[in-house]
PDB file of C-alpha atoms in Angstrom:
ATOM      1  CA  UNK A   3      13.349 -19.480 -69.625  1.00  0.00           C
ATOM      2  CA  UNK A   4      16.499 -18.028 -68.770  1.00  0.00           C
ATOM      3  CA  UNK A   5      17.594 -15.993 -65.647  1.00  0.00           C
ATOM      4  CA  UNK A   6      20.713 -13.870 -66.502  1.00  0.00           C
ATOM      5  CA  UNK A   7      23.783 -13.584 -64.333  1.00  0.00           C
ATOM      6  CA  UNK A   8      24.300 -10.399 -66.259  1.00  0.00           C
ATOM      7  CA  UNK A   9      22.241  -8.492 -68.749  1.00  0.00           C
ATOM      8  CA  UNK A  10      23.559  -8.113 -71.971  1.00  0.00           C
ATOM      9  CA  UNK A  11      22.912  -4.942 -74.046  1.00  0.00           C
ATOM     10  CA  UNK A  12      19.816  -6.248 -75.590  1.00  0.00           C
ATOM     11  CA  UNK A  13      17.265  -8.777 -74.101  1.00  0.00           C
ATOM     12  CA  UNK A  14      15.788 -12.006 -75.928  1.00  0.00           C
ATOM     13  CA  UNK A  15      12.168 -12.345 -75.420  1.00  0.00           C
ATOM     14  CA  UNK A  16      12.300 -15.319 -73.216  1.00  0.00           C
ATOM     15  CA  UNK A  17      14.379 -13.536 -70.609  1.00  0.00           C
ATOM     16  CA  UNK A  18      13.091 -13.292 -67.052  1.00  0.00           C
ATOM     17  CA  UNK A  19      13.575  -9.986 -65.184  1.00  0.00           C
ATOM     18  CA  UNK A  20      12.372  -9.147 -61.471  1.00  0.00           C
ATOM     19  CA  UNK A  21      10.876  -5.925 -59.925  1.00  0.00           C
ATOM     20  CA  UNK A  22      10.891  -5.349 -56.374  1.00  0.00           C
ATOM     21  CA  UNK A  23       7.544  -4.546 -54.535  1.00  0.00           C
ATOM     22  CA  UNK A  24       7.188  -2.062 -51.640  1.00  0.00           C
ATOM     23  CA  UNK A  25       4.950  -3.218 -48.933  1.00  0.00           C
ATOM     24  CA  UNK A  26       2.289  -0.742 -49.719  1.00  0.00           C
ATOM     25  CA  UNK A  27       2.041  -2.082 -53.326  1.00  0.00           C
ATOM     26  CA  UNK A  28       0.780  -5.459 -52.149  1.00  0.00           C
ATOM     27  CA  UNK A  29      -2.040  -6.540 -50.034  1.00  0.00           C
ATOM     28  CA  UNK A  30      -0.938  -8.755 -47.372  1.00  0.00           C
ATOM     29  CA  UNK A  31      -4.393 -10.471 -46.601  1.00  0.00           C
ATOM     30  CA  UNK A  32      -5.161 -11.327 -50.071  1.00  0.00           C
ATOM     31  CA  UNK A  33      -1.678 -11.489 -51.870  1.00  0.00           C
ATOM     32  CA  UNK A  34      -3.008  -9.258 -54.530  1.00  0.00           C
ATOM     33  CA  UNK A  35      -0.676  -6.999 -56.231  1.00  0.00           C
ATOM     34  CA  UNK A  36      -1.696  -3.432 -56.813  1.00  0.00           C
ATOM     35  CA  UNK A  37      -1.425  -1.402 -60.135  1.00  0.00           C
ATOM     36  CA  UNK A  38       0.334   1.233 -58.412  1.00  0.00           C
ATOM     37  CA  UNK A  39       3.260  -0.979 -58.682  1.00  0.00           C
ATOM     38  CA  UNK A  40       3.602  -0.222 -62.467  1.00  0.00           C
ATOM     39  CA  UNK A  41       2.947   3.558 -62.397  1.00  0.00           C
ATOM     40  CA  UNK A  42       6.070   5.902 -63.089  1.00  0.00           C
ATOM     41  CA  UNK A  43       6.714   8.495 -60.448  1.00  0.00           C
ATOM     42  CA  UNK A  44       8.591  11.685 -60.809  1.00  0.00           C
ATOM     43  CA  UNK A  45      12.089   9.952 -59.753  1.00  0.00           C
ATOM     44  CA  UNK A  46      11.306   7.253 -62.463  1.00  0.00           C
ATOM     45  CA  UNK A  47      12.723   9.195 -64.983  1.00  0.00           C
ATOM     46  CA  UNK A  48      14.100   6.367 -67.600  1.00  0.00           C
ATOM     47  CA  UNK A  49      11.142   3.780 -66.772  1.00  0.00           C
ATOM     48  CA  UNK A  50      10.344   1.329 -64.226  1.00  0.00           C
ATOM     49  CA  UNK A  51      13.076  -0.377 -62.630  1.00  0.00           C
ATOM     50  CA  UNK A  52      13.832  -3.934 -63.254  1.00  0.00           C
ATOM     51  CA  UNK A  53      16.789  -6.554 -62.293  1.00  0.00           C
ATOM     52  CA  UNK A  54      18.349  -9.506 -63.555  1.00  0.00           C
ATOM     53  CA  UNK A  55      17.638 -11.673 -60.408  1.00  0.00           C
ATOM     54  CA  UNK A  56      15.300 -11.915 -57.592  1.00  0.00           C
ATOM     55  CA  UNK A  57      18.027 -10.959 -54.929  1.00  0.00           C
ATOM     56  CA  UNK A  58      19.313  -8.081 -56.889  1.00  0.00           C
ATOM     57  CA  UNK A  59      15.716  -6.794 -57.169  1.00  0.00           C
ATOM     58  CA  UNK A  60      15.188  -7.465 -53.260  1.00  0.00           C
ATOM     59  CA  UNK A  61      18.326  -5.582 -52.538  1.00  0.00           C
ATOM     60  CA  UNK A  62      17.276  -2.488 -54.364  1.00  0.00           C
ATOM     61  CA  UNK A  63      15.094  -1.400 -51.547  1.00  0.00           C
ATOM     62  CA  UNK A  64      15.823  -1.274 -47.810  1.00  0.00           C
ATOM     63  CA  UNK A  65      12.492  -2.998 -47.008  1.00  0.00           C
ATOM     64  CA  UNK A  66      11.211  -4.801 -49.698  1.00  0.00           C
ATOM     65  CA  UNK A  67       7.928  -6.703 -49.347  1.00  0.00           C
ATOM     66  CA  UNK A  68       7.998  -9.020 -52.265  1.00  0.00           C
ATOM     67  CA  UNK A  69       9.493  -9.375 -55.784  1.00  0.00           C
ATOM     68  CA  UNK A  70       7.543 -10.410 -58.951  1.00  0.00           C
ATOM     69  CA  UNK A  71       8.926 -11.492 -62.235  1.00  0.00           C
ATOM     70  CA  UNK A  72       7.920 -10.622 -65.896  1.00  0.00           C
ATOM     71  CA  UNK A  73       8.652 -12.344 -69.028  1.00  0.00           C
ATOM     72  CA  UNK A  74      10.334  -9.774 -71.664  1.00  0.00           C
ATOM     73  CA  UNK A  75       8.134 -11.012 -74.240  1.00  0.00           C
ATOM     74  CA  UNK A  76       4.972 -10.451 -72.179  1.00  0.00           C
ATOM     75  CA  UNK A  77       5.966  -6.899 -71.654  1.00  0.00           C
ATOM     76  CA  UNK A  78       6.919  -6.456 -75.448  1.00  0.00           C
ATOM     77  CA  UNK A  79       3.554  -7.859 -76.298  1.00  0.00           C
ATOM     78  CA  UNK A  80       2.229  -4.360 -74.447  1.00  0.00           C
ATOM     79  CA  UNK A  81       4.275  -2.485 -76.807  1.00  0.00           C
ATOM     80  CA  UNK A  82       6.767  -1.576 -74.151  1.00  0.00           C
ATOM     81  CA  UNK A  83      10.320  -2.545 -73.809  1.00  0.00           C
ATOM     82  CA  UNK A  84      12.836  -3.410 -71.388  1.00  0.00           C
ATOM     83  CA  UNK A  85      16.179  -1.832 -71.842  1.00  0.00           C
ATOM     84  CA  UNK A  86      19.193  -2.497 -69.586  1.00  0.00           C
ATOM     85  CA  UNK A  87      21.231   0.199 -68.061  1.00  0.00           C
ATOM     86  CA  UNK A  88      24.099  -2.056 -66.809  1.00  0.00           C
ATOM     87  CA  UNK A  89      24.599  -5.684 -66.200  1.00  0.00           C
ATOM     88  CA  UNK A  90      22.147  -6.046 -63.110  1.00  0.00           C
ATOM     89  CA  UNK A  91      19.340  -3.253 -64.149  1.00  0.00           C
ATOM     90  CA  UNK A  92      17.170  -2.507 -66.756  1.00  0.00           C
ATOM     91  CA  UNK A  93      14.241  -0.137 -67.161  1.00  0.00           C
ATOM     92  CA  UNK A  94      10.839  -0.878 -68.528  1.00  0.00           C
ATOM     93  CA  UNK A  95      10.184   1.718 -71.234  1.00  0.00           C
ATOM     94  CA  UNK A  96       7.179   3.143 -72.831  1.00  0.00           C
ATOM     95  CA  UNK A  97       5.089   3.885 -69.911  1.00  0.00           C
ATOM     96  CA  UNK A  98       3.794   7.512 -69.792  1.00  0.00           C
ATOM     97  CA  UNK A  99       5.928   9.541 -67.263  1.00  0.00           C
ATOM     98  CA  UNK A 100       4.415  11.078 -64.248  1.00  0.00           C
ATOM     99  CA  UNK A 101       4.570  14.496 -65.882  1.00  0.00           C
ATOM    100  CA  UNK A 102       2.600  13.272 -69.052  1.00  0.00           C
ATOM    101  CA  UNK A 103       0.200  11.478 -66.555  1.00  0.00           C
ATOM    102  CA  UNK A 104      -0.556  14.741 -64.747  1.00  0.00           C
ATOM    103  CA  UNK A 105      -0.849  16.733 -67.883  1.00  0.00           C
ATOM    104  CA  UNK A 106      -3.082  14.501 -70.423  1.00  0.00           C
ATOM    105  CA  UNK A 107      -6.262  12.560 -70.323  1.00  0.00           C
ATOM    106  CA  UNK A 108      -4.944  10.024 -72.628  1.00  0.00           C
ATOM    107  CA  UNK A 109      -1.861   9.446 -70.819  1.00  0.00           C
ATOM    108  CA  UNK A 110      -3.627   8.923 -67.472  1.00  0.00           C
ATOM    109  CA  UNK A 111      -6.010   6.326 -69.745  1.00  0.00           C
ATOM    110  CA  UNK A 112      -2.800   4.716 -71.264  1.00  0.00           C
ATOM    111  CA  UNK A 113      -0.846   4.260 -68.114  1.00  0.00           C
ATOM    112  CA  UNK A 114      -3.691   2.933 -65.722  1.00  0.00           C
ATOM    113  CA  UNK A 115      -4.372   0.364 -68.535  1.00  0.00           C
ATOM    114  CA  UNK A 116      -0.877  -0.688 -68.927  1.00  0.00           C
ATOM    115  CA  UNK A 117      -0.241  -0.697 -64.962  1.00  0.00           C
ATOM    116  CA  UNK A 118      -3.308  -3.261 -64.929  1.00  0.00           C
ATOM    117  CA  UNK A 119      -1.836  -5.557 -67.775  1.00  0.00           C
ATOM    118  CA  UNK A 120       1.818  -5.440 -66.295  1.00  0.00           C
ATOM    119  CA  UNK A 121      -0.022  -6.375 -62.873  1.00  0.00           C
ATOM    120  CA  UNK A 122      -1.734  -9.016 -64.577  1.00  0.00           C
ATOM    121  CA  UNK A 123       1.592 -10.626 -66.253  1.00  0.00           C
ATOM    122  CA  UNK A 124       3.641 -10.363 -63.072  1.00  0.00           C
ATOM    123  CA  UNK A 125       4.124 -13.484 -61.039  1.00  0.00           C
ATOM    124  CA  UNK A 126       4.759 -13.378 -57.454  1.00  0.00           C
ATOM    125  CA  UNK A 127       8.067 -15.065 -56.751  1.00  0.00           C
ATOM    126  CA  UNK A 128       8.862 -13.943 -53.359  1.00  0.00           C
ATOM    127  CA  UNK A 129       7.325 -12.401 -50.462  1.00  0.00           C
ATOM    128  CA  UNK A 130       8.642 -11.298 -47.013  1.00  0.00           C
ATOM    129  CA  UNK A 131       7.437 -13.902 -44.320  1.00  0.00           C
ATOM    130  CA  UNK A 132       4.607 -13.231 -42.338  1.00  0.00           C
ATOM    131  CA  UNK A 133       5.640 -12.619 -38.578  1.00  0.00           C
TER     132      UNK A 133
ATOM    133  CA  UNK B  16     -22.014  19.354 -56.172  1.00  0.00           C
ATOM    134  CA  UNK B  17     -22.544  22.740 -54.367  1.00  0.00           C
ATOM    135  CA  UNK B  18     -22.551  22.445 -50.329  1.00  0.00           C
ATOM    136  CA  UNK B  19     -25.885  23.964 -48.987  1.00  0.00           C
ATOM    137  CA  UNK B  20     -24.224  24.914 -45.923  1.00  0.00           C
ATOM    138  CA  UNK B  21     -20.610  25.384 -44.847  1.00  0.00           C
ATOM    139  CA  UNK B  22     -18.743  26.472 -41.580  1.00  0.00           C
ATOM    140  CA  UNK B  23     -15.114  26.473 -41.137  1.00  0.00           C
ATOM    141  CA  UNK B  24     -15.135  22.961 -39.892  1.00  0.00           C
ATOM    142  CA  UNK B  25     -18.228  21.206 -41.447  1.00  0.00           C
ATOM    143  CA  UNK B  26     -19.706  20.802 -44.628  1.00  0.00           C
ATOM    144  CA  UNK B  27     -23.269  19.955 -45.586  1.00  0.00           C
ATOM    145  CA  UNK B  28     -24.403  18.850 -48.717  1.00  0.00           C
ATOM    146  CA  UNK B  29     -27.816  18.218 -49.740  1.00  0.00           C
ATOM    147  CA  UNK B  30     -27.796  15.438 -52.354  1.00  0.00           C
ATOM    148  CA  UNK B  31     -30.356  14.367 -54.726  1.00  0.00           C
ATOM    149  CA  UNK B  32     -31.890  11.297 -53.631  1.00  0.00           C
ATOM    150  CA  UNK B  33     -32.309   9.629 -50.335  1.00  0.00           C
ATOM    151  CA  UNK B  34     -29.148  10.940 -48.548  1.00  0.00           C
ATOM    152  CA  UNK B  35     -28.103  14.155 -47.009  1.00  0.00           C
ATOM    153  CA  UNK B  36     -24.693  14.309 -45.535  1.00  0.00           C
ATOM    154  CA  UNK B  37     -23.630  16.668 -43.133  1.00  0.00           C
ATOM    155  CA  UNK B  38     -21.416  17.420 -40.041  1.00  0.00           C
ATOM    156  CA  UNK B  39     -18.491  16.622 -42.194  1.00  0.00           C
ATOM    157  CA  UNK B  40     -15.099  16.759 -40.630  1.00  0.00           C
ATOM    158  CA  UNK B  41     -11.751  16.726 -42.030  1.00  0.00           C
ATOM    159  CA  UNK B  42      -9.716  13.372 -41.779  1.00  0.00           C
ATOM    160  CA  UNK B  43      -7.104  15.101 -39.670  1.00  0.00           C
ATOM    161  CA  UNK B  44      -9.607  14.793 -36.873  1.00  0.00           C
ATOM    162  CA  UNK B  45     -10.624  11.543 -35.418  1.00  0.00           C
ATOM    163  CA  UNK B  46     -14.134  12.542 -35.791  1.00  0.00           C
ATOM    164  CA  UNK B  47     -16.292  10.230 -37.624  1.00  0.00           C
ATOM    165  CA  UNK B  48     -18.350  11.858 -40.632  1.00  0.00           C
ATOM    166  CA  UNK B  49     -22.137  11.914 -39.801  1.00  0.00           C
ATOM    167  CA  UNK B  50     -24.324  10.388 -42.438  1.00  0.00           C
ATOM    168  CA  UNK B  51     -28.070  11.614 -42.307  1.00  0.00           C
ATOM    169  CA  UNK B  52     -30.448   9.570 -44.259  1.00  0.00           C
ATOM    170  CA  UNK B  53     -33.836  10.163 -45.139  1.00  0.00           C
ATOM    171  CA  UNK B  54     -36.169   7.198 -44.367  1.00  0.00           C
ATOM    172  CA  UNK B  55     -39.874   7.430 -44.397  1.00  0.00           C
ATOM    173  CA  UNK B  56     -39.566  11.286 -44.691  1.00  0.00           C
ATOM    174  CA  UNK B  57     -37.644  11.201 -41.366  1.00  0.00           C
ATOM    175  CA  UNK B  58     -34.132  12.336 -41.122  1.00  0.00           C
ATOM    176  CA  UNK B  59     -32.013   9.531 -39.385  1.00  0.00           C
ATOM    177  CA  UNK B  60     -28.310  10.522 -38.367  1.00  0.00           C
ATOM    178  CA  UNK B  61     -25.797   7.845 -38.301  1.00  0.00           C
ATOM    179  CA  UNK B  62     -22.072   8.198 -37.399  1.00  0.00           C
ATOM    180  CA  UNK B  63     -20.193   5.812 -39.920  1.00  0.00           C
ATOM    181  CA  UNK B  64     -18.991   3.062 -37.652  1.00  0.00           C
ATOM    182  CA  UNK B  65     -18.800  -0.629 -37.430  1.00  0.00           C
ATOM    183  CA  UNK B  66     -21.860  -0.792 -35.533  1.00  0.00           C
ATOM    184  CA  UNK B  67     -24.298   0.505 -38.171  1.00  0.00           C
ATOM    185  CA  UNK B  68     -26.676  -1.800 -40.022  1.00  0.00           C
ATOM    186  CA  UNK B  69     -25.882  -0.105 -43.195  1.00  0.00           C
ATOM    187  CA  UNK B  70     -23.481  -2.349 -45.161  1.00  0.00           C
ATOM    188  CA  UNK B  71     -22.325   0.566 -47.234  1.00  0.00           C
ATOM    189  CA  UNK B  72     -21.418   2.633 -44.360  1.00  0.00           C
ATOM    190  CA  UNK B  73     -19.852  -0.366 -42.340  1.00  0.00           C
ATOM    191  CA  UNK B  74     -17.644  -0.871 -45.563  1.00  0.00           C
ATOM    192  CA  UNK B  75     -17.001   2.893 -45.776  1.00  0.00           C
ATOM    193  CA  UNK B  76     -15.615   2.793 -41.948  1.00  0.00           C
ATOM    194  CA  UNK B  77     -13.270  -0.026 -42.871  1.00  0.00           C
ATOM    195  CA  UNK B  78     -12.027   1.862 -45.774  1.00  0.00           C
ATOM    196  CA  UNK B  79     -11.705   5.116 -43.877  1.00  0.00           C
ATOM    197  CA  UNK B  80      -9.754   3.213 -40.764  1.00  0.00           C
ATOM    198  CA  UNK B  81      -7.218   1.581 -43.264  1.00  0.00           C
ATOM    199  CA  UNK B  82      -6.522   5.106 -45.089  1.00  0.00           C
ATOM    200  CA  UNK B  83      -6.344   6.902 -41.688  1.00  0.00           C
ATOM    201  CA  UNK B  84      -3.743   4.031 -40.407  1.00  0.00           C
ATOM    202  CA  UNK B  85      -1.377   5.646 -43.205  1.00  0.00           C
ATOM    203  CA  UNK B  86      -1.255   8.737 -41.599  1.00  0.00           C
ATOM    204  CA  UNK B  87       1.502   8.095 -38.949  1.00  0.00           C
ATOM    205  CA  UNK B  88       3.616   6.236 -41.648  1.00  0.00           C
ATOM    206  CA  UNK B  89       7.276   7.613 -42.106  1.00  0.00           C
ATOM    207  CA  UNK B  90       8.669   7.844 -45.462  1.00  0.00           C
ATOM    208  CA  UNK B  91      11.145   5.131 -46.656  1.00  0.00           C
ATOM    209  CA  UNK B  92      13.307   4.780 -49.560  1.00  0.00           C
ATOM    210  CA  UNK B  93      12.151   7.843 -51.154  1.00  0.00           C
ATOM    211  CA  UNK B  94       8.550   7.129 -50.899  1.00  0.00           C
ATOM    212  CA  UNK B  95       6.002   9.174 -48.963  1.00  0.00           C
ATOM    213  CA  UNK B  96       3.340   6.857 -47.346  1.00  0.00           C
ATOM    214  CA  UNK B  97       1.361   9.432 -45.142  1.00  0.00           C
ATOM    215  CA  UNK B  98      -1.342  11.178 -47.194  1.00  0.00           C
ATOM    216  CA  UNK B  99      -1.295  14.962 -47.231  1.00  0.00           C
ATOM    217  CA  UNK B 100      -4.175  16.642 -45.476  1.00  0.00           C
ATOM    218  CA  UNK B 101      -5.104  17.686 -49.072  1.00  0.00           C
ATOM    219  CA  UNK B 102      -5.487  14.193 -50.386  1.00  0.00           C
ATOM    220  CA  UNK B 103      -7.324  13.239 -46.990  1.00  0.00           C
ATOM    221  CA  UNK B 104      -9.951  16.029 -47.562  1.00  0.00           C
ATOM    222  CA  UNK B 105     -10.245  14.753 -51.070  1.00  0.00           C
ATOM    223  CA  UNK B 106     -10.933  11.032 -49.888  1.00  0.00           C
ATOM    224  CA  UNK B 107     -13.281  12.135 -47.533  1.00  0.00           C
ATOM    225  CA  UNK B 108     -15.255  13.892 -49.841  1.00  0.00           C
ATOM    226  CA  UNK B 109     -15.249  11.731 -52.702  1.00  0.00           C
ATOM    227  CA  UNK B 110     -15.353   8.315 -50.749  1.00  0.00           C
ATOM    228  CA  UNK B 111     -17.568   9.176 -47.991  1.00  0.00           C
ATOM    229  CA  UNK B 112     -20.392  10.459 -50.663  1.00  0.00           C
ATOM    230  CA  UNK B 113     -19.417   8.029 -52.920  1.00  0.00           C
ATOM    231  CA  UNK B 114     -20.340   4.943 -50.581  1.00  0.00           C
ATOM    232  CA  UNK B 115     -23.460   6.730 -49.269  1.00  0.00           C
ATOM    233  CA  UNK B 116     -24.791   7.250 -52.527  1.00  0.00           C
ATOM    234  CA  UNK B 117     -23.918   4.049 -54.133  1.00  0.00           C
ATOM    235  CA  UNK B 118     -26.189   0.978 -54.126  1.00  0.00           C
ATOM    236  CA  UNK B 119     -25.291  -2.758 -53.783  1.00  0.00           C
ATOM    237  CA  UNK B 120     -22.525  -4.216 -52.115  1.00  0.00           C
ATOM    238  CA  UNK B 121     -19.288  -2.241 -52.874  1.00  0.00           C
ATOM    239  CA  UNK B 122     -16.220  -4.948 -52.664  1.00  0.00           C
ATOM    240  CA  UNK B 123     -13.174  -4.158 -50.245  1.00  0.00           C
ATOM    241  CA  UNK B 124     -10.835  -1.752 -51.985  1.00  0.00           C
ATOM    242  CA  UNK B 125      -6.986  -2.273 -52.551  1.00  0.00           C
ATOM    243  CA  UNK B 126      -5.742   1.040 -50.692  1.00  0.00           C
ATOM    244  CA  UNK B 127      -2.054   2.625 -51.660  1.00  0.00           C
ATOM    245  CA  UNK B 128      -0.181   5.662 -51.162  1.00  0.00           C
ATOM    246  CA  UNK B 129       1.116   6.978 -54.557  1.00  0.00           C
ATOM    247  CA  UNK B 130       4.393   7.547 -52.932  1.00  0.00           C
ATOM    248  CA  UNK B 131       3.845  11.663 -53.257  1.00  0.00           C
ATOM    249  CA  UNK B 132       1.208  12.048 -50.473  1.00  0.00           C
ATOM    250  CA  UNK B 133      -1.656  10.802 -52.714  1.00  0.00           C
ATOM    251  CA  UNK B 134      -3.999   7.852 -52.478  1.00  0.00           C
ATOM    252  CA  UNK B 135      -5.095   5.159 -54.931  1.00  0.00           C
ATOM    253  CA  UNK B 136      -8.060   3.043 -54.282  1.00  0.00           C
ATOM    254  CA  UNK B 137      -8.702  -0.053 -56.407  1.00  0.00           C
ATOM    255  CA  UNK B 138     -11.948  -1.945 -56.558  1.00  0.00           C
ATOM    256  CA  UNK B 139     -11.873  -5.191 -58.488  1.00  0.00           C
ATOM    257  CA  UNK B 140     -14.604  -7.449 -59.354  1.00  0.00           C
ATOM    258  CA  UNK B 141     -13.508  -9.082 -62.542  1.00  0.00           C
ATOM    259  CA  UNK B 142     -13.533  -8.157 -65.152  1.00  0.00           C
ATOM    260  CA  UNK B 143     -14.842  -4.877 -63.837  1.00  0.00           C
ATOM    261  CA  UNK B 144     -12.270  -2.690 -62.015  1.00  0.00           C
ATOM    262  CA  UNK B 145     -12.584   0.869 -60.802  1.00  0.00           C
ATOM    263  CA  UNK B 146      -9.571   2.714 -59.679  1.00  0.00           C
ATOM    264  CA  UNK B 147      -9.819   6.239 -57.582  1.00  0.00           C
ATOM    265  CA  UNK B 148      -6.729   8.456 -58.059  1.00  0.00           C
ATOM    266  CA  UNK B 149      -6.417  10.887 -55.320  1.00  0.00           C
ATOM    267  CA  UNK B 150      -3.186  13.080 -56.110  1.00  0.00           C
ATOM    268  CA  UNK B 151      -1.608  15.195 -53.167  1.00  0.00           C
ATOM    269  CA  UNK B 152      -1.127  18.572 -55.220  1.00  0.00           C
ATOM    270  CA  UNK B 153      -4.118  20.991 -55.391  1.00  0.00           C
ATOM    271  CA  UNK B 154      -3.169  21.387 -59.089  1.00  0.00           C
ATOM    272  CA  UNK B 155      -3.622  17.731 -60.050  1.00  0.00           C
ATOM    273  CA  UNK B 156      -7.136  16.813 -59.950  1.00  0.00           C
ATOM    274  CA  UNK B 157      -8.567  13.646 -58.689  1.00  0.00           C
ATOM    275  CA  UNK B 158      -9.633  11.201 -61.590  1.00  0.00           C
ATOM    276  CA  UNK B 159     -11.243   7.851 -61.908  1.00  0.00           C
ATOM    277  CA  UNK B 160     -10.191   4.904 -64.290  1.00  0.00           C
ATOM    278  CA  UNK B 161     -12.699   1.945 -65.103  1.00  0.00           C
ATOM    279  CA  UNK B 162     -12.262  -1.126 -66.986  1.00  0.00           C
ATOM    280  CA  UNK B 163     -14.348  -3.976 -67.979  1.00  0.00           C
ATOM    281  CA  UNK B 164     -12.578  -6.395 -70.293  1.00  0.00           C
ATOM    282  CA  UNK B 165     -11.124  -4.547 -73.191  1.00  0.00           C
ATOM    283  CA  UNK B 166     -13.312  -1.543 -72.824  1.00  0.00           C
ATOM    284  CA  UNK B 167     -11.572   1.323 -70.336  1.00  0.00           C
ATOM    285  CA  UNK B 168     -11.661   4.863 -70.010  1.00  0.00           C
ATOM    286  CA  UNK B 169     -10.811   7.886 -67.445  1.00  0.00           C
ATOM    287  CA  UNK B 170     -13.085  10.276 -65.942  1.00  0.00           C
ATOM    288  CA  UNK B 171     -11.186  13.509 -65.062  1.00  0.00           C
ATOM    289  CA  UNK B 172     -12.085  16.058 -62.160  1.00  0.00           C
ATOM    290  CA  UNK B 173     -14.319  13.014 -60.550  1.00  0.00           C
ATOM    291  CA  UNK B 174     -17.024  13.934 -58.246  1.00  0.00           C
ATOM    292  CA  UNK B 175     -18.779  11.533 -55.594  1.00  0.00           C
ATOM    293  CA  UNK B 176     -21.943  11.157 -57.629  1.00  0.00           C
ATOM    294  CA  UNK B 177     -19.824   9.554 -60.515  1.00  0.00           C
ATOM    295  CA  UNK B 178     -17.846   7.605 -58.083  1.00  0.00           C
ATOM    296  CA  UNK B 179     -21.041   6.227 -56.609  1.00  0.00           C
ATOM    297  CA  UNK B 180     -22.359   5.373 -60.089  1.00  0.00           C
ATOM    298  CA  UNK B 181     -19.257   3.450 -60.939  1.00  0.00           C
ATOM    299  CA  UNK B 182     -19.232   1.379 -57.730  1.00  0.00           C
ATOM    300  CA  UNK B 183     -22.849   0.896 -58.341  1.00  0.00           C
ATOM    301  CA  UNK B 184     -21.926  -0.424 -61.909  1.00  0.00           C
ATOM    302  CA  UNK B 185     -19.100  -2.531 -60.174  1.00  0.00           C
ATOM    303  CA  UNK B 186     -21.528  -4.323 -57.590  1.00  0.00           C
ATOM    304  CA  UNK B 187     -24.110  -5.218 -60.384  1.00  0.00           C
TER     305      UNK B 187
END
């Protein structure tokens, strides 16, 4: 399965993408990823950010705690998509926005279900060393 | 649930069943909530703390401690870690009562800030999961998500007795 040096306009199903994980999205004691890592916030206007490489993902935050990988095919299996915005960044699209979640019960239901599904599909590939 | 007695700093609820919960401070203070339990017709007061013999209250003390640790976190990378006063008040009411009213051993929850001053608690006992979403803003009400394999749903405007039912369901 390929890790791409640069995203093309369209991603094949077998591509791996990477998402940076804030320290509060990751349970240090048990190595468990939290669903909140896959819920859109108000500034996630176009979707959830992913990158083409682990290093590009970890550099997207000042203080990253971990990086997870996702297979494009497993994201599309949830009726979502991954759309590149440039050669190193893409958005997971199709998740309810923050405004939609606040406005409707069905969006809450879908957003929470999909967050759990994405979390289960994600593989931890890097974590900050414990001090 | 309607409070039976209210002052500026304390709220006393009389709940159906074996618990009465009172002397209930806001999480902004370091004071522990006081849980009063009716046992053999006698009212027994217990501060929530690690020394309690009641497993649910001991677990609650741990959860509360972890939530209160977030209070002093500074925002980083455009992400708010500290819960707002509103979120803490909601947490105190929902989760304190939820634990006090639940039966069975409640698993340790994952606790996360939502980045906007709210809180999310996740209890997992696969294939069952319960999530409590506590928004920071008054206009966005707390809700609960539960899942058991392919069955999943949301309960809006969640109250602590419903949280207690779901935590009991999870513990089974």
